[in-house]
Amino acid sequence: MNLTFRQIQVFQAVARALSYTQAAQSLHLSQPAVSMQIKQLEENIGLPLFEQLGKKIYLTDAGQEFSNYSNQISHLVREADEVMQQLKGVQMGRLAVSVASTANSFATRLLADFAKQHENITISLDVTNRRGLLDQLASNETDIVIMGKPPEGLDLAIEPFMDNPLVVIAPPDHPLAQLDRVPMDSLQKETFVVREQGSGTRIAMERFFAEKGLGLTTGMEMTSNEAIKQAVEAGLGLGIVSIHTLELELETNRLVVINAANFPILRHWYLVHREGKRLSPVSLAFRDFVLQSTNENPAKGSL
Ligand code: PGA
């Protein structure tokens, strides 16, 4: 047999519709073109596949048998196509990641390492606060999100992958920075530069003070961790930030972490996506990559 896949597709269309005219319409071909394809196929096989009784056409026994095989062939070709797309996906797909502002620096590093392993993929990274991330998840605008624990009751798949300790920062010459142990009471007397409403860090710090029954005096409100660090450095108050936002500031001694009782506030980072969302191969590969890289890192929380 010397068949083409096109002939099989035409045969299937005619076998489904049991009409050359309708098959021609569904294939966007002329009716003579369809008849011609079937004629060639029958000559090739050496048996009639259709018979005409009155105005109607029917499958012959050979046509029925051939129909079963052609369905299997089509199924396999579709399956092969899906697998090829999946393979193409990891090599050449697109990845849309959204991360909490606080996760920005380590998430960018993870993405850079992932991109080195998958050179032809296109990555889009959006950085926003917790509220923005929840909105993006609700409107299905993103594949994967890195954020603090989302609220219960949403249809989200969540996987914790790394610790996220929140610490109190101060300029090195601050009186509390000189103490070995700062009791919680002393923090009540301080003013804190805080993140904007809708920030996960802000929610966590407010909840922490409320749970401990302590008053929290807030000063300036800032929409980024960078701005908080600069404000603290400039002496505008203390700050509470994730350890993941601090690196150079500690190394260069521009800021210090205060040894406050009950700190750090222990949070975690989560990989989040909509439950039931069909993650693309690249997204799945990225998820595995994040879980693996953070698992392999013995000092979780210092990535
Ligand atoms: P952020 O952090 O919104 O303060 O940037 C995210 C989170 O901790 O959920």
mmCIF file of N, CA and C and ligand atoms in Angstrom, residues 100-103 128-131 133 146-149 164 166 195-196 198-202 225 267-269, ligand 1:
data_model
loop_
_atom_site.group_PDB
_atom_site.id
_atom_site.type_symbol
_atom_site.label_atom_id
_atom_site.label_comp_id
_atom_site.label_asym_id
_atom_site.label_seq_id
_atom_site.Cartn_x
_atom_site.Cartn_y
_atom_site.Cartn_z
ATOM 1 N N ALA A 100 6.538 37.783 43.998
ATOM 2 C CA ALA A 100 6.382 38.847 44.987
ATOM 3 C C ALA A 100 7.599 39.751 44.927
ATOM 4 N N SER A 101 7.376 41.032 45.158
ATOM 5 C CA SER A 101 8.499 41.983 45.124
ATOM 6 C C SER A 101 9.638 41.496 46.013
ATOM 7 N N THR A 102 9.252 40.924 47.149
ATOM 8 C CA THR A 102 10.245 40.464 48.118
ATOM 9 C C THR A 102 11.073 39.294 47.588
ATOM 10 N N ALA A 103 10.499 38.521 46.653
ATOM 11 C CA ALA A 103 11.203 37.352 46.121
ATOM 12 C C ALA A 103 12.026 37.707 44.897
ATOM 13 N N THR A 128 5.382 41.987 41.518
ATOM 14 C CA THR A 128 4.345 42.805 42.136
ATOM 15 C C THR A 128 4.123 42.341 43.574
ATOM 16 N N ASN A 129 3.256 43.023 44.305
ATOM 17 C CA ASN A 129 3.072 42.589 45.689
ATOM 18 C C ASN A 129 2.029 41.469 45.778
ATOM 19 N N ARG A 130 1.818 41.015 46.988
ATOM 20 C CA ARG A 130 0.936 39.871 47.218
ATOM 21 C C ARG A 130 -0.454 40.086 46.606
ATOM 22 N N ARG A 131 -1.012 41.262 46.833
ATOM 23 C CA ARG A 131 -2.369 41.497 46.321
ATOM 24 C C ARG A 131 -2.383 41.394 44.800
ATOM 25 N N LEU A 133 -0.443 39.666 42.944
ATOM 26 C CA LEU A 133 -0.277 38.261 42.538
ATOM 27 C C LEU A 133 -1.601 37.508 42.644
ATOM 28 N N ILE A 146 5.472 32.934 42.497
ATOM 29 C CA ILE A 146 6.266 32.697 43.716
ATOM 30 C C ILE A 146 5.830 33.748 44.737
ATOM 31 N N MET A 147 5.282 33.271 45.849
ATOM 32 C CA MET A 147 4.734 34.211 46.832
ATOM 33 C C MET A 147 4.665 33.577 48.218
ATOM 34 N N GLY A 148 4.290 34.384 49.212
ATOM 35 C CA GLY A 148 4.002 33.858 50.541
ATOM 36 C C GLY A 148 2.715 33.052 50.489
ATOM 37 N N LYS A 149 2.363 32.399 51.599
ATOM 38 C CA LYS A 149 1.218 31.484 51.575
ATOM 39 C C LYS A 149 -0.082 32.205 51.165
ATOM 40 N N ASN A 164 11.325 31.748 54.567
ATOM 41 C CA ASN A 164 11.375 33.188 54.318
ATOM 42 C C ASN A 164 11.361 33.938 55.653
ATOM 43 N N LEU A 166 11.640 36.863 58.252
ATOM 44 C CA LEU A 166 11.565 38.331 58.271
ATOM 45 C C LEU A 166 12.320 38.841 59.495
ATOM 46 N N ARG A 195 5.893 48.614 54.408
ATOM 47 C CA ARG A 195 5.469 48.411 53.022
ATOM 48 C C ARG A 195 4.015 48.842 52.861
ATOM 49 N N GLU A 196 3.586 48.966 51.620
ATOM 50 C CA GLU A 196 2.226 49.393 51.295
ATOM 51 C C GLU A 196 1.183 48.338 51.684
ATOM 52 N N GLY A 198 -1.426 45.569 51.064
ATOM 53 C CA GLY A 198 -1.433 44.603 49.959
ATOM 54 C C GLY A 198 -0.118 43.846 49.874
ATOM 55 N N SER A 199 0.878 44.300 50.663
ATOM 56 C CA SER A 199 2.154 43.575 50.701
ATOM 57 C C SER A 199 2.070 42.439 51.714
ATOM 58 N N GLY A 200 2.615 41.287 51.342
ATOM 59 C CA GLY A 200 2.613 40.129 52.239
ATOM 60 C C GLY A 200 3.468 40.391 53.472
ATOM 61 N N THR A 201 4.584 41.101 53.271
ATOM 62 C CA THR A 201 5.475 41.439 54.387
ATOM 63 C C THR A 201 4.716 42.305 55.396
ATOM 64 N N ARG A 202 3.979 43.271 54.880
ATOM 65 C CA ARG A 202 3.213 44.172 55.745
ATOM 66 C C ARG A 202 2.176 43.373 56.556
ATOM 67 N N ASN A 225 10.899 47.166 48.809
ATOM 68 C CA ASN A 225 11.861 46.830 49.860
ATOM 69 C C ASN A 225 13.107 47.701 49.749
ATOM 70 N N ARG A 267 8.293 32.778 57.784
ATOM 71 C CA ARG A 267 7.335 32.564 56.685
ATOM 72 C C ARG A 267 7.981 31.606 55.693
ATOM 73 N N HIS A 268 7.235 31.261 54.658
ATOM 74 C CA HIS A 268 7.782 30.361 53.624
ATOM 75 C C HIS A 268 7.446 30.904 52.244
ATOM 76 N N TRP A 269 8.236 30.484 51.297
ATOM 77 C CA TRP A 269 7.933 30.788 49.890
ATOM 78 C C TRP A 269 7.208 29.601 49.276
HETATM 79 P P1 PGA B 1 5.435 41.192 49.398
HETATM 80 O O1 PGA B 1 5.801 39.697 49.758
HETATM 81 O O2 PGA B 1 4.013 41.283 48.920
HETATM 82 O O3 PGA B 1 5.627 41.903 50.717
HETATM 83 O O4 PGA B 1 6.479 41.602 48.392
HETATM 84 C C1 PGA B 1 5.074 38.670 49.340
HETATM 85 C C2 PGA B 1 4.680 37.748 50.434
HETATM 86 O O5 PGA B 1 5.387 37.674 51.435
HETATM 87 O O6 PGA B 1 3.627 37.115 50.238
#
